[in-house]
mmCIF file of C-alpha atoms in Angstrom:
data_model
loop_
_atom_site.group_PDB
_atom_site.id
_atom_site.type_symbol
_atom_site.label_atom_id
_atom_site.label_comp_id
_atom_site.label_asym_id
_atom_site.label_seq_id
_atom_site.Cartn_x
_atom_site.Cartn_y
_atom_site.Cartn_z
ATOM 1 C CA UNK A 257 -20.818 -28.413 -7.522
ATOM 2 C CA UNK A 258 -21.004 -25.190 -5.314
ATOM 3 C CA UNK A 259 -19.890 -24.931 -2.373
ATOM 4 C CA UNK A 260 -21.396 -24.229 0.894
ATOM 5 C CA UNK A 261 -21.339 -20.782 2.662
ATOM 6 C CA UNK A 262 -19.390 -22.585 5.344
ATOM 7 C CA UNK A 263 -16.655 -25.282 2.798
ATOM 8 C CA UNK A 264 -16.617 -21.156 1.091
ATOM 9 C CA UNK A 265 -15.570 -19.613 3.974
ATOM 10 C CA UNK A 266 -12.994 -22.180 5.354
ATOM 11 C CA UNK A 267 -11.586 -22.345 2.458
ATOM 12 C CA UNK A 268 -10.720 -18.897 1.223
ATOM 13 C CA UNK A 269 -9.637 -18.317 5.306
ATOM 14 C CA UNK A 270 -7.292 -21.127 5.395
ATOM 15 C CA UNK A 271 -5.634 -20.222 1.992
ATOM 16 C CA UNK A 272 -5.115 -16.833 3.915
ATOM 17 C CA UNK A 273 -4.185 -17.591 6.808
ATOM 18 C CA UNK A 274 -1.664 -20.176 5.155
ATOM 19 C CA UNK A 275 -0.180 -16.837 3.502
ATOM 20 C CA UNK A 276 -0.585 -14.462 6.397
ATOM 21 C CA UNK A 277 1.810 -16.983 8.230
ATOM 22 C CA UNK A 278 4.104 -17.694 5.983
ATOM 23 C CA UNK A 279 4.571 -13.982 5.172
ATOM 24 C CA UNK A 280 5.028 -13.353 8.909
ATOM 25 C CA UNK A 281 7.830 -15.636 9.275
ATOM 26 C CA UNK A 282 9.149 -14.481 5.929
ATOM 27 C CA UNK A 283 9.059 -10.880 7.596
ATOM 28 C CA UNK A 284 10.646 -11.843 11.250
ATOM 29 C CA UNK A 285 13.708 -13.808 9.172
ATOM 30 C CA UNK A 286 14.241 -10.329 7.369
ATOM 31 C CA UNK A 287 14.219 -8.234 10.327
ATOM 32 C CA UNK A 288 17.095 -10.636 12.369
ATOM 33 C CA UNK A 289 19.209 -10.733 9.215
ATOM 34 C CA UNK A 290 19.156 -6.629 7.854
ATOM 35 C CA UNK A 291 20.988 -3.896 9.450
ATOM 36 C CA UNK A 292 20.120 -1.486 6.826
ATOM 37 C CA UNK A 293 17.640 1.081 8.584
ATOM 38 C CA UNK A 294 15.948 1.826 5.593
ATOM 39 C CA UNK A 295 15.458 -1.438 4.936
ATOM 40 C CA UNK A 296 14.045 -1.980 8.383
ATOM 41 C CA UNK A 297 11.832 0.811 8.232
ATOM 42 C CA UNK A 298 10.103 -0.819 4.776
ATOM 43 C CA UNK A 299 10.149 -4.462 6.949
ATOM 44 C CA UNK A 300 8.541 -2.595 10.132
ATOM 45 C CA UNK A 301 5.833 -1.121 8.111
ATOM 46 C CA UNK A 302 5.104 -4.555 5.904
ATOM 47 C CA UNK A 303 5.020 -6.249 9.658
ATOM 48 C CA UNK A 304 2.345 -3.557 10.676
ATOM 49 C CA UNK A 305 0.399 -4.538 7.561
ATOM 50 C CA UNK A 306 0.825 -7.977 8.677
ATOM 51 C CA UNK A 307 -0.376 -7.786 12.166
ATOM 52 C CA UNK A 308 -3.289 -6.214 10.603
ATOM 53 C CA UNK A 309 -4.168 -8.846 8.573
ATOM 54 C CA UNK A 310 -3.971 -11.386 11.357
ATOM 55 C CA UNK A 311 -6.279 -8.744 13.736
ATOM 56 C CA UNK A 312 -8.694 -8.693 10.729
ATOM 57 C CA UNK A 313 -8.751 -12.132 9.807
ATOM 58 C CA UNK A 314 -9.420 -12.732 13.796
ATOM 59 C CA UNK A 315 -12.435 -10.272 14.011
ATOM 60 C CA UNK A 316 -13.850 -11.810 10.609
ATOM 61 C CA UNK A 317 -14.080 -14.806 11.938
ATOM 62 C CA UNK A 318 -15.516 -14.581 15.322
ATOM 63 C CA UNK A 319 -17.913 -11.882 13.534
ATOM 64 C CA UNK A 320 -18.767 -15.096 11.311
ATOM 65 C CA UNK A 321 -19.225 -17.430 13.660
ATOM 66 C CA UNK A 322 -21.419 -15.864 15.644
ATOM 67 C CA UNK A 323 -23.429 -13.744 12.940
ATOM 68 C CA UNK A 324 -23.723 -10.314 11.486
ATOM 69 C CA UNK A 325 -24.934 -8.698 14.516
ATOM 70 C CA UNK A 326 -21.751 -9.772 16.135
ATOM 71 C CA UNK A 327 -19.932 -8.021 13.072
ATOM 72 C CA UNK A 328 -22.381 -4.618 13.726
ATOM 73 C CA UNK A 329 -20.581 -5.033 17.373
ATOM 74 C CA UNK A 330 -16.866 -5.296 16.138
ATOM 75 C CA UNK A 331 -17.081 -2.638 13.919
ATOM 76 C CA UNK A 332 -19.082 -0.361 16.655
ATOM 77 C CA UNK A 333 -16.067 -1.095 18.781
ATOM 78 C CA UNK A 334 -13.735 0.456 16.135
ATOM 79 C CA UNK A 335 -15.701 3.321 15.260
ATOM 80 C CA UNK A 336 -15.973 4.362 18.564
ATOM 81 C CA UNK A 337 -12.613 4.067 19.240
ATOM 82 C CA UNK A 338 -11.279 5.652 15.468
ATOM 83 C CA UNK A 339 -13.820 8.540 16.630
ATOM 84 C CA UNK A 340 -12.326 8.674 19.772
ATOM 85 C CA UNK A 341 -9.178 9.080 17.893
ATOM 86 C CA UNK A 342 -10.407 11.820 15.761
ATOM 87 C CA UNK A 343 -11.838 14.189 18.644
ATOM 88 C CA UNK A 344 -8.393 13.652 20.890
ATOM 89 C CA UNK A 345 -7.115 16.202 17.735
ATOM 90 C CA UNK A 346 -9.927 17.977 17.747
ATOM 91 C CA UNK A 347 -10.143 21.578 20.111
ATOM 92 C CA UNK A 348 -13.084 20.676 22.304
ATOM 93 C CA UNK A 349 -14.463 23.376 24.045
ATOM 94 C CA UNK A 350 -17.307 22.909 27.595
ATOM 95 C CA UNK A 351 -20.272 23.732 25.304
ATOM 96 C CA UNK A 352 -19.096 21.081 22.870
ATOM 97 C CA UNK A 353 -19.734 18.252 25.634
ATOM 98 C CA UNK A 354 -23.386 17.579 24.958
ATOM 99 C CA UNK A 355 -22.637 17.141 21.140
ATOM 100 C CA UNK A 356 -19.863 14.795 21.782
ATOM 101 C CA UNK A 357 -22.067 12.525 24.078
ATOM 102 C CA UNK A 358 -24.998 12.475 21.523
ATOM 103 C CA UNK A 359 -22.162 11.377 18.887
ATOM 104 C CA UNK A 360 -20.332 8.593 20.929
ATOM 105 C CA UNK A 361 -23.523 7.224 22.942
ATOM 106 C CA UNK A 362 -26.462 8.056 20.916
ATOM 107 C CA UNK A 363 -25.457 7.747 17.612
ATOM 108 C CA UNK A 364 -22.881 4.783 17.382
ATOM 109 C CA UNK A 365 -25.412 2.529 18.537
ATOM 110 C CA UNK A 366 -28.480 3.985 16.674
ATOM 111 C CA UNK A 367 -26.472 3.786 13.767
ATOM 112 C CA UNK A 368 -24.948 -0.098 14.329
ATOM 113 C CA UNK A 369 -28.269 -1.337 15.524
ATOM 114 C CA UNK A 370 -30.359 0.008 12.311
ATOM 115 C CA UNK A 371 -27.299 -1.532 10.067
ATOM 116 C CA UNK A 372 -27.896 -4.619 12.571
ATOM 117 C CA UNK A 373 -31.753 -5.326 11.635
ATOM 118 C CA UNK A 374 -31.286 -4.328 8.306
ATOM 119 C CA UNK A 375 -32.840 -0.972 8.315
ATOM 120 C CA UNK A 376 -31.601 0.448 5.375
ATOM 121 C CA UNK A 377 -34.043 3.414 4.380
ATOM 122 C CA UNK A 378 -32.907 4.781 7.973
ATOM 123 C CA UNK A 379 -29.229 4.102 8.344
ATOM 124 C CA UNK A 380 -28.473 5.825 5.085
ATOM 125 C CA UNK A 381 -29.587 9.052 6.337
ATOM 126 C CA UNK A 382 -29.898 9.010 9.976
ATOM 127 C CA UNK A 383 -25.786 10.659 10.544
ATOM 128 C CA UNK A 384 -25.591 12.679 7.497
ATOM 129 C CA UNK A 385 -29.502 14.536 7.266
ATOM 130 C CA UNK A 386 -30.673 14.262 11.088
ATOM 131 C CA UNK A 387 -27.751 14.300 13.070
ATOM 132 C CA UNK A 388 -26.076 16.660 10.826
ATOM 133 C CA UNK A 389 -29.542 18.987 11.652
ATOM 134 C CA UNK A 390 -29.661 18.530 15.196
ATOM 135 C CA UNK A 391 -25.894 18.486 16.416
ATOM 136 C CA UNK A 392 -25.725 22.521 15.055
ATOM 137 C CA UNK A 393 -28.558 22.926 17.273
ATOM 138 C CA UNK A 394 -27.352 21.148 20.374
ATOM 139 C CA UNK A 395 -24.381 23.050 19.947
ATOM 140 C CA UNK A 396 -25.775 26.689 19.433
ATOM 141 C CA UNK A 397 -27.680 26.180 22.250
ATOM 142 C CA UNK A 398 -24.843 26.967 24.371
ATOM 143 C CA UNK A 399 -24.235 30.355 23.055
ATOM 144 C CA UNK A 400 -20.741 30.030 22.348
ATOM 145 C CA UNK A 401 -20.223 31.239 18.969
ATOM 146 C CA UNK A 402 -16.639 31.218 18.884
ATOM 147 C CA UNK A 403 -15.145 29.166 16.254
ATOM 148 C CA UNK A 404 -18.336 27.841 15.587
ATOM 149 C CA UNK A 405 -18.322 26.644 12.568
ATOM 150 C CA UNK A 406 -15.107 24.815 12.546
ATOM 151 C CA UNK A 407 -16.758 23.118 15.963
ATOM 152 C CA UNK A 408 -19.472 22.144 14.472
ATOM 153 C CA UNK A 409 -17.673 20.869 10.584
ATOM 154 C CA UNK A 410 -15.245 18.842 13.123
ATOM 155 C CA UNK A 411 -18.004 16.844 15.249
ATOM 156 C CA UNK A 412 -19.954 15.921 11.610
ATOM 157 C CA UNK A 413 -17.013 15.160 9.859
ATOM 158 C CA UNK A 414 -15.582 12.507 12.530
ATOM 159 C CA UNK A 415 -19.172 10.975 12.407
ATOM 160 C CA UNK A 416 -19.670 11.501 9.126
ATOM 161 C CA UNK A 417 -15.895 9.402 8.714
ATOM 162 C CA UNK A 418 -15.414 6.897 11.858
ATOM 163 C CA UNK A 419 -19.184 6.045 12.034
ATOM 164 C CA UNK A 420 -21.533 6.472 8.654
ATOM 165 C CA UNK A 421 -18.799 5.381 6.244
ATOM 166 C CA UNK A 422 -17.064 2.734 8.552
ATOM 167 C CA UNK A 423 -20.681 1.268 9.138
ATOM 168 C CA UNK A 424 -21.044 0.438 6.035
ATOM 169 C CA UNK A 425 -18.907 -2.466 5.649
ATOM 170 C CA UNK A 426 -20.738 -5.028 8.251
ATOM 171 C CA UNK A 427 -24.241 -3.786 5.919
ATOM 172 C CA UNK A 428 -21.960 -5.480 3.161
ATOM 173 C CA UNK A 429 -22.602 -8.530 4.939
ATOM 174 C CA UNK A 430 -26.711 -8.250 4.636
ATOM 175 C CA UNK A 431 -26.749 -7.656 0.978
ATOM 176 C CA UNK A 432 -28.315 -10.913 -0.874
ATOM 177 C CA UNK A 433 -28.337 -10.032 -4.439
ATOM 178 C CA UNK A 434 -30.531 -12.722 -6.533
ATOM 179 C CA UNK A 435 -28.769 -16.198 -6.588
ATOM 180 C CA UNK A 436 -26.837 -15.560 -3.350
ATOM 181 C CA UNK A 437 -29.294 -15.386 -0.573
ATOM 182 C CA UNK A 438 -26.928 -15.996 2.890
ATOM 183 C CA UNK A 439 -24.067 -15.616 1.225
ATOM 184 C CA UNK A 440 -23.499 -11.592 2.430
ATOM 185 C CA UNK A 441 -20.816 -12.162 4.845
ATOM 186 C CA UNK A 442 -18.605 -13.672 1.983
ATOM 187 C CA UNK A 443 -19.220 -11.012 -0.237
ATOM 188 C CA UNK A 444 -17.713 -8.729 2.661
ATOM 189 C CA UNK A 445 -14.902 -11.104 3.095
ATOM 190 C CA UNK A 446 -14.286 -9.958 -0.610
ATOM 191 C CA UNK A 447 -14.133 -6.094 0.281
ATOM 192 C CA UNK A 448 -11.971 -6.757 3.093
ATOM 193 C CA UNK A 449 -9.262 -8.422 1.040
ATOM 194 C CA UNK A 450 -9.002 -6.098 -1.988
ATOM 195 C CA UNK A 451 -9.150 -2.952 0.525
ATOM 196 C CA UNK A 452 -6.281 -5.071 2.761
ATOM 197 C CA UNK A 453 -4.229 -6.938 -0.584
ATOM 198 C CA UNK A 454 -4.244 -3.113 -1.721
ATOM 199 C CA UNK A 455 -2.220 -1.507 1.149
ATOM 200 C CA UNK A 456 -0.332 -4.749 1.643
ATOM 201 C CA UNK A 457 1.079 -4.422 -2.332
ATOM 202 C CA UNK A 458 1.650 -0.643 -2.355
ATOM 203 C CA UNK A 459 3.762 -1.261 0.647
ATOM 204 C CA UNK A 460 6.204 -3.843 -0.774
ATOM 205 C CA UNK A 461 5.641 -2.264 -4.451
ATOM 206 C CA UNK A 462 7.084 0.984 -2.990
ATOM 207 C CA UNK A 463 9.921 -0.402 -1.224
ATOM 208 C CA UNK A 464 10.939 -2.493 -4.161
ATOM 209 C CA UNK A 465 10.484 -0.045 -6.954
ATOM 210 C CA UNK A 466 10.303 3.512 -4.748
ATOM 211 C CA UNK A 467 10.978 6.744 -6.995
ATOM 212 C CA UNK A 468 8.179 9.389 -6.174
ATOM 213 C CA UNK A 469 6.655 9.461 -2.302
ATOM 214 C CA UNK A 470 3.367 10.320 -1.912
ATOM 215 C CA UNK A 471 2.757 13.896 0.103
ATOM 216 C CA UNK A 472 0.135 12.108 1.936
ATOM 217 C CA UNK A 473 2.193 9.051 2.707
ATOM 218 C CA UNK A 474 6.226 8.840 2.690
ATOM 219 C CA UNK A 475 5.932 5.210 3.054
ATOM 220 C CA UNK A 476 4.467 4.890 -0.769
ATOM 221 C CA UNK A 477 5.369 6.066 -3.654
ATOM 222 C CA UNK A 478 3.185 6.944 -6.783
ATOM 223 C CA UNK A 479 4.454 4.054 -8.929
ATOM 224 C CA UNK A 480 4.142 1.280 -5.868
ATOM 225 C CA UNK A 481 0.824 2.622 -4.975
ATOM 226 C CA UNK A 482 0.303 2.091 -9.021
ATOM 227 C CA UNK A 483 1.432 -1.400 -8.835
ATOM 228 C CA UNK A 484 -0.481 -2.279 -5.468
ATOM 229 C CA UNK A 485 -3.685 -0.926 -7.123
ATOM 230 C CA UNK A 486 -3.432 -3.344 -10.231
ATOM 231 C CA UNK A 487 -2.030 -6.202 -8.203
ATOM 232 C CA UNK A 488 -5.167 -6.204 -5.829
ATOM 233 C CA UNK A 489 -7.306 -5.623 -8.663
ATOM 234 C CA UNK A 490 -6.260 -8.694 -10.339
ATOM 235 C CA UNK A 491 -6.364 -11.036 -7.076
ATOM 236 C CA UNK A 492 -10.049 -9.345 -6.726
ATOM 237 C CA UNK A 493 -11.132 -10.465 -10.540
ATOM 238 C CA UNK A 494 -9.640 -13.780 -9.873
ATOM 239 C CA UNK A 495 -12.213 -14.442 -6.853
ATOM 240 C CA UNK A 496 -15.314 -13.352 -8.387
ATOM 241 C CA UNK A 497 -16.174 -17.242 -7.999
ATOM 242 C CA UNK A 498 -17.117 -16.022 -4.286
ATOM 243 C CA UNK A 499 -18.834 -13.138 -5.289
ATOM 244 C CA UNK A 500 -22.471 -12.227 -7.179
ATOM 245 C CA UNK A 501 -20.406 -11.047 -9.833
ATOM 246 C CA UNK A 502 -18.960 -12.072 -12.842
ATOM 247 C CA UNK A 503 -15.082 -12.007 -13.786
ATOM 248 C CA UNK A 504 -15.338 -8.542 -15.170
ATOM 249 C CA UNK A 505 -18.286 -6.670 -13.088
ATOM 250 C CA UNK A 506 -15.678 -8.556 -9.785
ATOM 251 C CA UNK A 507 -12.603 -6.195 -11.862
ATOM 252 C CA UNK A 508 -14.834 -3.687 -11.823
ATOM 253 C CA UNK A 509 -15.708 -3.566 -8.595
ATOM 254 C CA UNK A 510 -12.263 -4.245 -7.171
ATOM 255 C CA UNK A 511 -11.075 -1.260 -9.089
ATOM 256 C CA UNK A 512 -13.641 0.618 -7.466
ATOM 257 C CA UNK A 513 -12.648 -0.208 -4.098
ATOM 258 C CA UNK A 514 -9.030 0.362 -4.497
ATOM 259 C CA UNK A 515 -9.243 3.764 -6.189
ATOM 260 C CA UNK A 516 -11.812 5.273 -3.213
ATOM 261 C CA UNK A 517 -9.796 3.110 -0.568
ATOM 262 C CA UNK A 518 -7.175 5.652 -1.410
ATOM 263 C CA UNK A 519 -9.157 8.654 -1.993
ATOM 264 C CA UNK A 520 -10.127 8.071 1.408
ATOM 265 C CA UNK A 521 -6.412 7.029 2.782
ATOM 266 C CA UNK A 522 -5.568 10.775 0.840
ATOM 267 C CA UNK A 523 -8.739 12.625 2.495
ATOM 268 C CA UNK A 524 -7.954 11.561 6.212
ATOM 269 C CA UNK A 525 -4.027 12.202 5.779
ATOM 270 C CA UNK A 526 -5.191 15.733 4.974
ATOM 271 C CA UNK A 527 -7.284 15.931 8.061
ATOM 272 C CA UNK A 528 -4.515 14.757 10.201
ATOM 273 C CA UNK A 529 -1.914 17.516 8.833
ATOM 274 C CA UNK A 530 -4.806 20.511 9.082
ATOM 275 C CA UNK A 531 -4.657 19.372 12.964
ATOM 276 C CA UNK A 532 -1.030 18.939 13.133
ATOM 277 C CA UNK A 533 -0.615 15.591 13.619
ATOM 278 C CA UNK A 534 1.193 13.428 11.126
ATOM 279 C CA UNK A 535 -0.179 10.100 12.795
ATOM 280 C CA UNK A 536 -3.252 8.927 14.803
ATOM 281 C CA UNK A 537 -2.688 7.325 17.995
ATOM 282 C CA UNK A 538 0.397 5.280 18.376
ATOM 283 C CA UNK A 539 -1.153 3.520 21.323
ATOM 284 C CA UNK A 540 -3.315 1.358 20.124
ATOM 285 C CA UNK A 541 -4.311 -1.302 17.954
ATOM 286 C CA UNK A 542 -0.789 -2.500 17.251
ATOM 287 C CA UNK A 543 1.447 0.583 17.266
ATOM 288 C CA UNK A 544 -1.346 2.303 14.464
ATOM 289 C CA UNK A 545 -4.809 3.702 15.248
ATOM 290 C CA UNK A 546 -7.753 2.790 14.667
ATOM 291 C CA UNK A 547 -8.965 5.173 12.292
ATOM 292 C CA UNK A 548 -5.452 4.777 10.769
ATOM 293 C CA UNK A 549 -6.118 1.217 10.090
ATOM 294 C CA UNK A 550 -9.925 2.478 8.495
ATOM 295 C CA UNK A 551 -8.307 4.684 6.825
ATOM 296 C CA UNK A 552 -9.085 2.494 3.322
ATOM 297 C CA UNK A 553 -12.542 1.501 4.311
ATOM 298 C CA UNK A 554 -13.812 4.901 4.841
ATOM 299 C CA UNK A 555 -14.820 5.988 1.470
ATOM 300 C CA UNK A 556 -14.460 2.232 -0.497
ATOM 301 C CA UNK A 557 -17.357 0.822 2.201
ATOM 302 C CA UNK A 558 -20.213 3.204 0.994
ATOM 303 C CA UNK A 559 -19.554 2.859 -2.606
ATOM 304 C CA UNK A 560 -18.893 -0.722 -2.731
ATOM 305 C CA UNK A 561 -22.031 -1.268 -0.943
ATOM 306 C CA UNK A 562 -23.870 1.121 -3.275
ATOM 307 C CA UNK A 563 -22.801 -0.418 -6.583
ATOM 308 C CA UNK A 564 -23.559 -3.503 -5.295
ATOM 309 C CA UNK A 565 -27.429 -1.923 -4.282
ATOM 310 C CA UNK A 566 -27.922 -0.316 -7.390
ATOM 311 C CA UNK A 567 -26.301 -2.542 -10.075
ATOM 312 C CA UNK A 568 -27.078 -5.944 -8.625
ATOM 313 C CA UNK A 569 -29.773 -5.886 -5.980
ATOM 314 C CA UNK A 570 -33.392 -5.390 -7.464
#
C-alpha cells in the first residue's frame, strides 16, 4: 500500500529528526569531554552542520505546511540575504545603486513569484537573458566607465548565484512527473538530504580519515570528500521509494547532485578568495552565511531540476 503525501512526509521527517537529535547530543557529549583543539575544531564544524540541519528541517516544514508558495518565500528570504552577502564583498561604486535596487527589489520577487505560479518558460530566462541585458544598460547609463566590466560581471554573477540557481530548489517542489502528481515537495525533501547527508559525511569522513585538504576547503580533505560523496549517494539510492525514480535513475541522480553540489561549493570558494575574504558573513545564520550554507545548492538545484524536466517529465 502507498503511502500518503502526508504518512510520506512524517515519516521520513521523524526518522530525521530522530537522527538530527541524537547526533546533537552525540556532538555536545564530545565537546565537554575533548581538550584536543583539533579535535574541537572537527566537533565545532560537525555542530555547524548540525544546526543546519535542524534550521533546514525547520524551514521544510513550515514551507510544507503551509504550501509551496510559502517555500518560494523562505527561499526569497535567503537569497536576498546570501546576495546581500555577496555585494558586502563586492566594490560598489554611486552609479552602481540603481542596478543593485533593480537586483534586490525587482528581481528577487519577479523571480520567486514566477517560480511561485509555476511559470516556467519565464523564470528560466528572466535573470540570465533579460536582466543580464538590461542591468549593463542601467549601469552605463551613469557614465562611469571605470572598472566597468568587473561592475557589471559582479552584479550578474551574485544574481546569477544567490537568486537564479538558489530559486531553483522550491521549483523542485512543483515538478509532478507522471504517477506522482502532488507529490513535488517530497521529491525536494529528497534534494535537500543528499545535498545536506553530502556535507554532513565529508565533514566526519575528513576528520576521521584526513590526508589531503582541499585548497578550497581546509576543513575536507580529498579522500573524506570521496567518502561523503559515495556515502550520500548510497542513502540517496536507498530512498528512491519517495522519489519518481527507480533504484538506479535515484543513484543516478544523487550522484548528480553531489558532484555539482561541490562544483558549486569549489566555484563560490573561488569567488570568496578573488575578493579576499576566506568566509562569508560570520554574523548570521548560525555563525555561517547564508550563501555559505547555499553554497551546495547553487549549481546541484538547476541540474537536478533539469534532469528531472527532461528525463522524467513529458
Amino acid at each position: 500500500m502507498e503511502l500518503s503525501l502526508q504518512q510520506t512526509f512524517f515519516a521520513v521527517f521523524g526518522g530525521l529528526a530522530l537522527a538530527a537529535g541524537a547526533a546533537s547530543v552525540l556532538v555536545h557529549r564530545l565537546m565537554a569531554r575533548t581538550a584536543d583543539p583539533v579535535k574541537l575544531t572537527w566537533i565545532g564544524q560537525l555542530n555547524s552542520r548540525l544546526q543546519a540541519s535542524w534550521l533546514i528541517l525547520l524551514l521544510f516544514a513550515v514551507g510544507f505546511a503551509l504550501g509551496e508558495v510559502a517555500l518560494a518565500v523562505i527561499f526569497a528570504v535567503a537569497s536576498f540575504f546570501a546576495l546581500r552577502e555577496f555585494v558586502a564583498l563586492t566594490p560598489i561604486k554611486p552609479a552602481d545603486h540603481i542596478a543593485l535596487a533593480i537586483a534586490f527589489y525587482v528581481a528577487i520577487p519577479v523571480q520567486y513569484v514566477l517560480v511561485a505560479i509555476g511559470w516556467y518558460q519565464l523564470y528560466a530566462v528572466f535573470i540570465p537573458v533579460y536582466l543580464f541585458l538590461v542591468l549593463p544598460v542601467v549601469m552605463a547609463w551613469r557614465l562611469d566607465t571605470e572598472l566597468y566590466l568587473q561592475r557589471v560581471a559582479k552584479v550578474q554573477w551574485g544574481l546569477m548565484l544567490s537568486v537564479f540557481c538558489v530559486s531553483h530548489a522550491p521549483a523542485i517542489a512543483s515538478l509532478e512527473p507522471p504517477g506522482y502528481e502532488g507529490r513535488g515537495p517530497l521529491l525536494l525533501l529528497y534534494f535537500l538530504l543528499v545535498v545536506q547527508l553530502s556535507d554532513m559525511f565529508a565533514v566526519m569522513a575528513s576528520a576521521s580519515v584526513g590526508r589531503t585538504p582541499l585548497r578550497s576547503n581546509p576543513n575536507k580533505s580529498r579522500e573524506g570528500v570521496l567518502i561523503g560523496g559515495i556515502g550520500a549517494t548510497l542513502v540517496g539510492t536507498g530512498l528512491w521509494w519517495m522519489t519518481p525514480f527507480s533504484w538506479w535513475q535515484a543513484a543516478l541522480m544523487a550522484a548528480a547532485t553531489v558532484i555539482t553540489g561541490f562544483l558549486g561549493g569549489l566555484v563560490l570558494a573561488s569567488v570568496k578568495r578573488s575578493l579576499g575574504e576566506r568566509q562569508w558573513d560570520q554574523g548570521v545564520a548560525l555563525s555561517r552565511g547564508v550563501l555559505e550554507r547555499l553554497e551546495g545548492i547553487t549549481f546541484s538545484a538547476p541540474v537536478f531540476f533539469h534532469l528531472t524536466v527532461y528525463f522524467f517529465v513529458p
